[in-house]
Short mmCIF file of C-alpha atoms in Angstrom, two decimals:
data_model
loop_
_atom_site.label_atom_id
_atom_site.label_comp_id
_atom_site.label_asym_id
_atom_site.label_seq_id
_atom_site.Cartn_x
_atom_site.Cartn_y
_atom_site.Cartn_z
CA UNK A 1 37.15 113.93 56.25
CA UNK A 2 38.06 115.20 52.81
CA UNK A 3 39.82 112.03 51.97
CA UNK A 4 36.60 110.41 51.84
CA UNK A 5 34.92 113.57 49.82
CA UNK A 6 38.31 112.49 47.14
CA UNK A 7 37.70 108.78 47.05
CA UNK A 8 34.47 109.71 46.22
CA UNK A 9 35.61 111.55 43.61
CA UNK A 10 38.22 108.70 42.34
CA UNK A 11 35.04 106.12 42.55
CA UNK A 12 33.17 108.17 40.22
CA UNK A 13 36.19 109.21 37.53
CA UNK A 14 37.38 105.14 37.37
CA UNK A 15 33.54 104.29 37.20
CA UNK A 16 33.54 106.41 33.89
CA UNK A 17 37.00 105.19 32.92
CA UNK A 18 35.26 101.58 33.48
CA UNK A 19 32.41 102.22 31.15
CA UNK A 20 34.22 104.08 28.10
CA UNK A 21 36.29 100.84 28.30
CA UNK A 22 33.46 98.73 27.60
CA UNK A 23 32.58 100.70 24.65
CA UNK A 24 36.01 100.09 23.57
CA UNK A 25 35.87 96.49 24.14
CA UNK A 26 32.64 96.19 22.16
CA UNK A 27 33.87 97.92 19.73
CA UNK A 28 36.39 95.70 19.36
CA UNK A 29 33.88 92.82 19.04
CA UNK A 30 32.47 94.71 16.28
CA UNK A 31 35.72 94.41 14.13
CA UNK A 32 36.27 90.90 14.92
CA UNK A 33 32.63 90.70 13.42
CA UNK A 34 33.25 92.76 10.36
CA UNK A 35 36.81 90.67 10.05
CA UNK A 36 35.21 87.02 9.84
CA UNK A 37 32.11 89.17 7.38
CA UNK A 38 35.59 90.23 5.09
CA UNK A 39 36.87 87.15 4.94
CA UNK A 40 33.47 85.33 2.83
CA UNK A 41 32.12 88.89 1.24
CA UNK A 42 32.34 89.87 -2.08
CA UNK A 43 34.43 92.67 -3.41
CA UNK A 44 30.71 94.61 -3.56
CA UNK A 45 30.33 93.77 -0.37
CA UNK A 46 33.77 94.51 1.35
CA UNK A 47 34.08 98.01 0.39
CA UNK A 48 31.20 98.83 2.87
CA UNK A 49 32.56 96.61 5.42
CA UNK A 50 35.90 98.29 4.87
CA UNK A 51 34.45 101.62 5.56
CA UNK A 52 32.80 100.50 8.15
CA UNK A 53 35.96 98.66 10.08
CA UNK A 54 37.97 102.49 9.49
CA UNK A 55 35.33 104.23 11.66
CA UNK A 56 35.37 101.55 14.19
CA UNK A 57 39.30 101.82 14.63
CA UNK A 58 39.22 105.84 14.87
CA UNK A 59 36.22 104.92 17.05
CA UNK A 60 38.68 102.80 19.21
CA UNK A 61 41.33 105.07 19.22
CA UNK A 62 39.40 107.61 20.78
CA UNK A 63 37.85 105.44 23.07
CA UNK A 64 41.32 104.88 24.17
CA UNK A 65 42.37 108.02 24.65
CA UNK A 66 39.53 109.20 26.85
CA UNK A 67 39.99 105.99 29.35
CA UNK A 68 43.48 107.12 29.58
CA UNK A 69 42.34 110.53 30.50
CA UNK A 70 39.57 109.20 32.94
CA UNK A 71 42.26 107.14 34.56
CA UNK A 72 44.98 110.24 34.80
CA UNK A 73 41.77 112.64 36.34
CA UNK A 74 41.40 109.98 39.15
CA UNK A 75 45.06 109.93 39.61
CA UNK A 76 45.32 113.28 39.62
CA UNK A 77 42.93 113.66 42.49
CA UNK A 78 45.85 112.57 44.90
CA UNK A 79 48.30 113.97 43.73
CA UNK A 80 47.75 117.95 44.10
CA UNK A 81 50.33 119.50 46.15
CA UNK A 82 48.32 121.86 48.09
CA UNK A 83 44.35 122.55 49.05
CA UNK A 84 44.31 125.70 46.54
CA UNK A 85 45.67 123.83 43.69
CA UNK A 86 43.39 120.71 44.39
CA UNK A 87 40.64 122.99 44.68
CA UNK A 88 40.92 125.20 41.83
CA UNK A 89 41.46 121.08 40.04
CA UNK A 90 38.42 120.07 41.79
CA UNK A 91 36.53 123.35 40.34
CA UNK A 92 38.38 121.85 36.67
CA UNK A 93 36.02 118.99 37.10
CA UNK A 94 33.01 120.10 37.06
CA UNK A 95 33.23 121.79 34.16
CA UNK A 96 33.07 118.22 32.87
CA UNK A 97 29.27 118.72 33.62
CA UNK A 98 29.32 115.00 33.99
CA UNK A 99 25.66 113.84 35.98
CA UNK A 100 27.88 111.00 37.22
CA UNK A 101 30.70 113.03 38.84
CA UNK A 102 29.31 116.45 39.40
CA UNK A 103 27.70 115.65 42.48
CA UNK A 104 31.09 113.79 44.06
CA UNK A 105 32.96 117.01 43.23
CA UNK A 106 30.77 119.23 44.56
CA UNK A 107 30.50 117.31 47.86
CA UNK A 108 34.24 117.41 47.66
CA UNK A 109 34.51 121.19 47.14
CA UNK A 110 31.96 121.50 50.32
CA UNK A 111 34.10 119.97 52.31
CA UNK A 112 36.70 121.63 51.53
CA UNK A 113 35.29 124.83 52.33
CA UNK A 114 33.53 123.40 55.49
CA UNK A 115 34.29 125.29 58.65
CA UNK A 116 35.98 122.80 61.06
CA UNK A 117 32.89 122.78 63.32
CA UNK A 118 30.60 121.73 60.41
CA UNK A 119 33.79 118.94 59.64
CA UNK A 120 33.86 117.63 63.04
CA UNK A 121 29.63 117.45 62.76
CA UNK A 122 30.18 115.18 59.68
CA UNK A 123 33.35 113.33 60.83
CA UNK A 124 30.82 111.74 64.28
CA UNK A 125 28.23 111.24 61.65
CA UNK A 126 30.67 109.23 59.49
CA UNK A 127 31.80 107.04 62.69
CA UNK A 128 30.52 103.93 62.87
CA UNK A 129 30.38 103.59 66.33
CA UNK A 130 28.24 106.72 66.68
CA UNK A 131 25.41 105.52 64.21
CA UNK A 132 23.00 103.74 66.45
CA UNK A 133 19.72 103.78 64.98
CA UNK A 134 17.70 103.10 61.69
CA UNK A 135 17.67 106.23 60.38
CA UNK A 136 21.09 107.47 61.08
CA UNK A 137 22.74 104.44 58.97
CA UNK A 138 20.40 105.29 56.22
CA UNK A 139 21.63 108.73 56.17
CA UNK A 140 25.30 107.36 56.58
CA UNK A 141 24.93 105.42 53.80
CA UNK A 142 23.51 108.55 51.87
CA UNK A 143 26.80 110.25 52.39
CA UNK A 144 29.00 107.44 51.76
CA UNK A 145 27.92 104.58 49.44
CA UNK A 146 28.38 105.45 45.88
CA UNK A 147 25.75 104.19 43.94
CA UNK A 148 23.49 106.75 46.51
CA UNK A 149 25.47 109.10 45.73
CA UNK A 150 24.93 109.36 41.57
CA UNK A 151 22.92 112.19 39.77
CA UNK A 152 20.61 108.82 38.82
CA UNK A 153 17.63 108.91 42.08
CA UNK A 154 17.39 105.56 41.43
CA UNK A 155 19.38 103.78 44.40
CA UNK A 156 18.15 106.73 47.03
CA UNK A 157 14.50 105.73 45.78
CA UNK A 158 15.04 102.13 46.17
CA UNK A 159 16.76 102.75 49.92
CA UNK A 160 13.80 104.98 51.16
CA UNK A 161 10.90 102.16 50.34
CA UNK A 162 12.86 99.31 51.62
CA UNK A 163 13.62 101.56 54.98
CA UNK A 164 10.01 102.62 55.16
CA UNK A 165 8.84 99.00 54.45
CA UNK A 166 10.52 97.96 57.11
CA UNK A 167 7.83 96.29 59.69
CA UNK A 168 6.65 99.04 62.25
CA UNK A 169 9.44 101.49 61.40
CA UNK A 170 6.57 104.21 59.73
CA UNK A 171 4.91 103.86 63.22
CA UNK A 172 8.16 104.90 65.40
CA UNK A 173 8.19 108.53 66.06
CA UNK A 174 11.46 109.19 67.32
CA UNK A 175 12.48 107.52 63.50
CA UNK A 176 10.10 109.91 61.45
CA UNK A 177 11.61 113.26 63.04
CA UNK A 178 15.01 111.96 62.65
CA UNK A 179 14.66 111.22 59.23
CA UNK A 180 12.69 114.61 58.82
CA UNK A 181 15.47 116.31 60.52
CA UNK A 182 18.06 115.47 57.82
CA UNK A 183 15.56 117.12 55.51
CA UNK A 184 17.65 120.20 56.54
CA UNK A 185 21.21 118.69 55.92
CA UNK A 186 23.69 120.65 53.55
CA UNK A 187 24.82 117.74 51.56
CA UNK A 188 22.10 117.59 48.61
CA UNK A 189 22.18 113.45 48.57
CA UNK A 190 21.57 113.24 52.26
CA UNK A 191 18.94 115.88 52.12
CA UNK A 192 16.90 114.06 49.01
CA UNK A 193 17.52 110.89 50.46
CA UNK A 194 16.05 112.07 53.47
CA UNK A 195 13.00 113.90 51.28
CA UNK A 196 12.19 110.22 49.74
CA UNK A 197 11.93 108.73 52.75
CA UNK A 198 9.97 110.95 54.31
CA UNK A 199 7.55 111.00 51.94
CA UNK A 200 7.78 107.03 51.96
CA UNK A 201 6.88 107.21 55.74
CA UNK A 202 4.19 109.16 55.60
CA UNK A 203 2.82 107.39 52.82
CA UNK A 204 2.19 104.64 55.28
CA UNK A 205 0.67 106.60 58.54
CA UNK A 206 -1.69 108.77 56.39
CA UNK A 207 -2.81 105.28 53.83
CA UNK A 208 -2.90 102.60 56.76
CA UNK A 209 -3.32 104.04 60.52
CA UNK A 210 -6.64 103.88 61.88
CA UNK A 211 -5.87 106.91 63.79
CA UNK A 212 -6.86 109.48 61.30
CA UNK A 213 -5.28 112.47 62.89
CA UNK A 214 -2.07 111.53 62.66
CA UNK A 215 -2.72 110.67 58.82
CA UNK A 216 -4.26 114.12 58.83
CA UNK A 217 -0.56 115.40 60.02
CA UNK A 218 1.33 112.93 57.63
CA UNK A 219 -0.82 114.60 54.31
CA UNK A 220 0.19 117.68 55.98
CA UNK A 221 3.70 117.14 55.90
CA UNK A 222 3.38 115.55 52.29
CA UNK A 223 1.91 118.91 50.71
CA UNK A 224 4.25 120.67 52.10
CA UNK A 225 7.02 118.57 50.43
CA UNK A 226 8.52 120.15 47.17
CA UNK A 227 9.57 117.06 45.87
CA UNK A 228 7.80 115.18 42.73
CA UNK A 229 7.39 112.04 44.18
CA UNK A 230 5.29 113.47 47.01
CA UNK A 231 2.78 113.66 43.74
CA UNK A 232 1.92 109.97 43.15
CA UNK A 233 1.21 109.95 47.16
CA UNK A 234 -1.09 112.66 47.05
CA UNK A 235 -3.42 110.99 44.41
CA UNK A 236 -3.23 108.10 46.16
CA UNK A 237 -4.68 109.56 49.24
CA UNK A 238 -7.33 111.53 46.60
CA UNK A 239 -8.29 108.19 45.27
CA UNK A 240 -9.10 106.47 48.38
CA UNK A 241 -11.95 107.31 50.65
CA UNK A 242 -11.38 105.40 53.83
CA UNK A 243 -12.72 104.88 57.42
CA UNK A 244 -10.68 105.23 61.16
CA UNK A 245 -10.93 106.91 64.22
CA UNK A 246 -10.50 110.28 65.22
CA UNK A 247 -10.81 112.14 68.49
CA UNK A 248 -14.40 113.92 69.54
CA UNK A 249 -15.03 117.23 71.52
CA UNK A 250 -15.33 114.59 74.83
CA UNK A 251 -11.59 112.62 74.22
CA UNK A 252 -13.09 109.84 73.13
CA UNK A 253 -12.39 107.79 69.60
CA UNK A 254 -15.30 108.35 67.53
CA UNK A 255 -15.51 107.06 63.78
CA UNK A 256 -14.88 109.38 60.66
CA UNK A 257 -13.71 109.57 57.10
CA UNK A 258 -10.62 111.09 55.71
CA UNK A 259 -12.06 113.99 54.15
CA UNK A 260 -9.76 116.31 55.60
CA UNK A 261 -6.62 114.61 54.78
CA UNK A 262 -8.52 113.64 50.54
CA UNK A 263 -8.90 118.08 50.26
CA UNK A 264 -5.06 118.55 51.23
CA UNK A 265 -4.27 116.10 48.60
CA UNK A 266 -6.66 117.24 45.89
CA UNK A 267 -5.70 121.30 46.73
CA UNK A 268 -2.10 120.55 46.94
CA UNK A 269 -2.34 118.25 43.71
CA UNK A 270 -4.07 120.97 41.97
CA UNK A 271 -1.24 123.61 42.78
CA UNK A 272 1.24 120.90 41.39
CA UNK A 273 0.05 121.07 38.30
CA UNK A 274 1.21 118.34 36.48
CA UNK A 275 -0.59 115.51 33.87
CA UNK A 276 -1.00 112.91 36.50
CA UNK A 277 -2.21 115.43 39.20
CA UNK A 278 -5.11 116.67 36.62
CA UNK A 279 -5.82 113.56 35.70
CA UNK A 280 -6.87 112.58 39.58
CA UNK A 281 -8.43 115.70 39.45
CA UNK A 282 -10.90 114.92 36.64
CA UNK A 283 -11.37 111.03 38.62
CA UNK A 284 -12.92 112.66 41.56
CA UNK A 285 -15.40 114.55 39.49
CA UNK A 286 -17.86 112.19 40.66
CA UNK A 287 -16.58 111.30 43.85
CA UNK A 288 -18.89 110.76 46.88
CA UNK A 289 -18.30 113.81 48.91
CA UNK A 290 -19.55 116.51 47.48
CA UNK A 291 -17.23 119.05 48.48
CA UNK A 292 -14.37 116.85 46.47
CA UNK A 293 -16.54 117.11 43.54
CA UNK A 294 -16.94 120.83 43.87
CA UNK A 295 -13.42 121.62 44.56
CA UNK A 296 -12.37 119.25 41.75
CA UNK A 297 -14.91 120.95 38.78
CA UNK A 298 -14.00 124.27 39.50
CA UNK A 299 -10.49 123.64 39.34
CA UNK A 300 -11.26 121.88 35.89
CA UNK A 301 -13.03 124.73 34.94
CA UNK A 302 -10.70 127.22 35.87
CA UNK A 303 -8.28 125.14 34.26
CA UNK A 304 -9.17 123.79 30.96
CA UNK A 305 -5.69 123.71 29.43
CA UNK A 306 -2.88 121.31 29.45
CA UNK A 307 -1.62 120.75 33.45
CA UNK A 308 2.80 121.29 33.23
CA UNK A 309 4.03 122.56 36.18
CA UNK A 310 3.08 124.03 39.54
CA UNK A 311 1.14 126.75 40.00
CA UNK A 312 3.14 128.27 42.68
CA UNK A 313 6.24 127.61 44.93
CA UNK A 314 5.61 124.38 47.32
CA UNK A 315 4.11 125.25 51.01
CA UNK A 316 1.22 123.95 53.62
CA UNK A 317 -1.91 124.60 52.99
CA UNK A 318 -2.95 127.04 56.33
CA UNK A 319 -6.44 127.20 55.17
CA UNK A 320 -6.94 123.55 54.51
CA UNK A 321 -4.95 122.85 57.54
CA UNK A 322 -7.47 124.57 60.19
CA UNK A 323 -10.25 122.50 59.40
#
């Protein structure tokens, strides 16, 4: 199991090896540049270039020597003689306080540490054979594919819409709890993987189902998120009034609005705090339900300033939440 935690760790040490050399080989392109410039400039005009051409060379040589010392770090991965040695290396690493290898190290250092029941957990989530649904190759891949693994959210972003996109998978329950299970997990890129696609999910049930109880329970689950991206969801919710169907004090389906689910957002978007938050906010001002409007001016009121962070540690919303 920790083999794969180290190739990790070698993927991510050549990957910066790879880019410093690309520096180096544009710089290189600069002084073949600067060479043909020499060759027709003036002497008023080659002393700058001159100058110029010494800074690119000490710019190459150092370039040089840090791909060299990329490459030995990734060598050096493999070949400590003992765990304590490769750990106390491993610890080395991060003080490199690199946002492209950090997290691979500190994976690595976790499992290292694991207990061998929490290893042996992992090692039949890392079999193939043993991943049989939707969700549990997405959360494979969060704890093995490397560009899902980088400080950049980008790739576990881009893997959450195109899983929740996928045709009727937002409407599968037994796919939303396992997804919201692995909110839980220990490994961070699992666990914010997991947190995207959640939120991704839900996004769908509470936006599109006609069944406007279980949106109700998917805004629920979104204010309860503290994750940024569960912001842009929330204001979408606030900025759309819609119709569906909800269940009556007989059993039967009877038609309603989404007011309940439209006060989560705008109370949970108002604890957020943030710029785009207020500015839904001050949208619904003169909204057509009138408790919206109240709840939205008073907030304004109360506050007037500049909106930059939340007001208070993430959490449901009990009070919004029995209505």
């Amino acid at each position: 199991m920790i083999g794969l935690g180290l190739r990790q760790v070698q993927k991510a040490l050549d990957s910066k090896a790879d880019t410093v050399q690309r520096e180096f080989i544009a710089a290189g392109d600069e002084l073949d540049e600067i060479g043909r410039q020499l060759l027709e400039a003036s002497p008023a005009q080659a002393e700058p270039l001159r100058g110029k051409q010494r800074l690119l060379r000490d710019r190459q040589h150092d370039l040089a020597v840090e791909v060299n010392e990329w490459r030995d770090r990734a060598r050096a991965v493999r070949s400590q003689p003992g765990q304590h040695t490769l750990r106390e290396y491993l610890k080395g690493l991060l003080q490199v306080d690199d946002p492209l290898l950090t997290p691979s190290v500190k994976h690595a250092i976790y499992l290292l540490d694991a207990p061998e029941e929490e290893l042996e957990k992992l090692l039949q989530q890392e079999q193939p054979t043993e991943v049989a649904t939707p969700a549990g190759r997405l959360i494979q891949r969060a704890r093995t594919d490397f560009d899902m693994r980088r400080s950049d959210v980008g790739a576990r972003e881009r893997a959450a819409i195109e899983f929740a996109n996928r045709q009727g998978i937002a409407q599968q329950d037994d796919t939303v709890k396992e997804i919201e299970a692995a909110i839980d997990d220990p490994d961070p890129m699992v666990k914010e993987t997991a947190v995207l696609t959640v939120i991704q999910l839900h996004k769908f049930r509470c936006m599109r189902m006609a069944d406007l109880d279980l949106a109700h329970e998917s805004v629920q689950v979104l204010a309860s998120l503290n994750h940024l991206a569960a912001v842009p969801v929330l204001v979408e919710v606030l900025e759309n009034p819609r119709t569906g169907f909800t269940k009556g004090e007989d059993g039967s389906m009877v038609e309603a609005t989404n007011h309940r689910a439209r006060m989560i957002a705008l109370l949970r978007l108002i604890e957020w705090h943030t710029p785009p938050a207020k500015l839904a906010v001050h949208k619904v001002q003169f909204d057509q339900d009138p408790d919206i409007v109240k709840t939205a001016r008073r907030a304004l009121e109360l506050f007037p300033e500049e909106w930059s962070g939340p007001l208070r540690g993430t959490g449901k919303l009990p009070a919004v939440q029995e209505s």
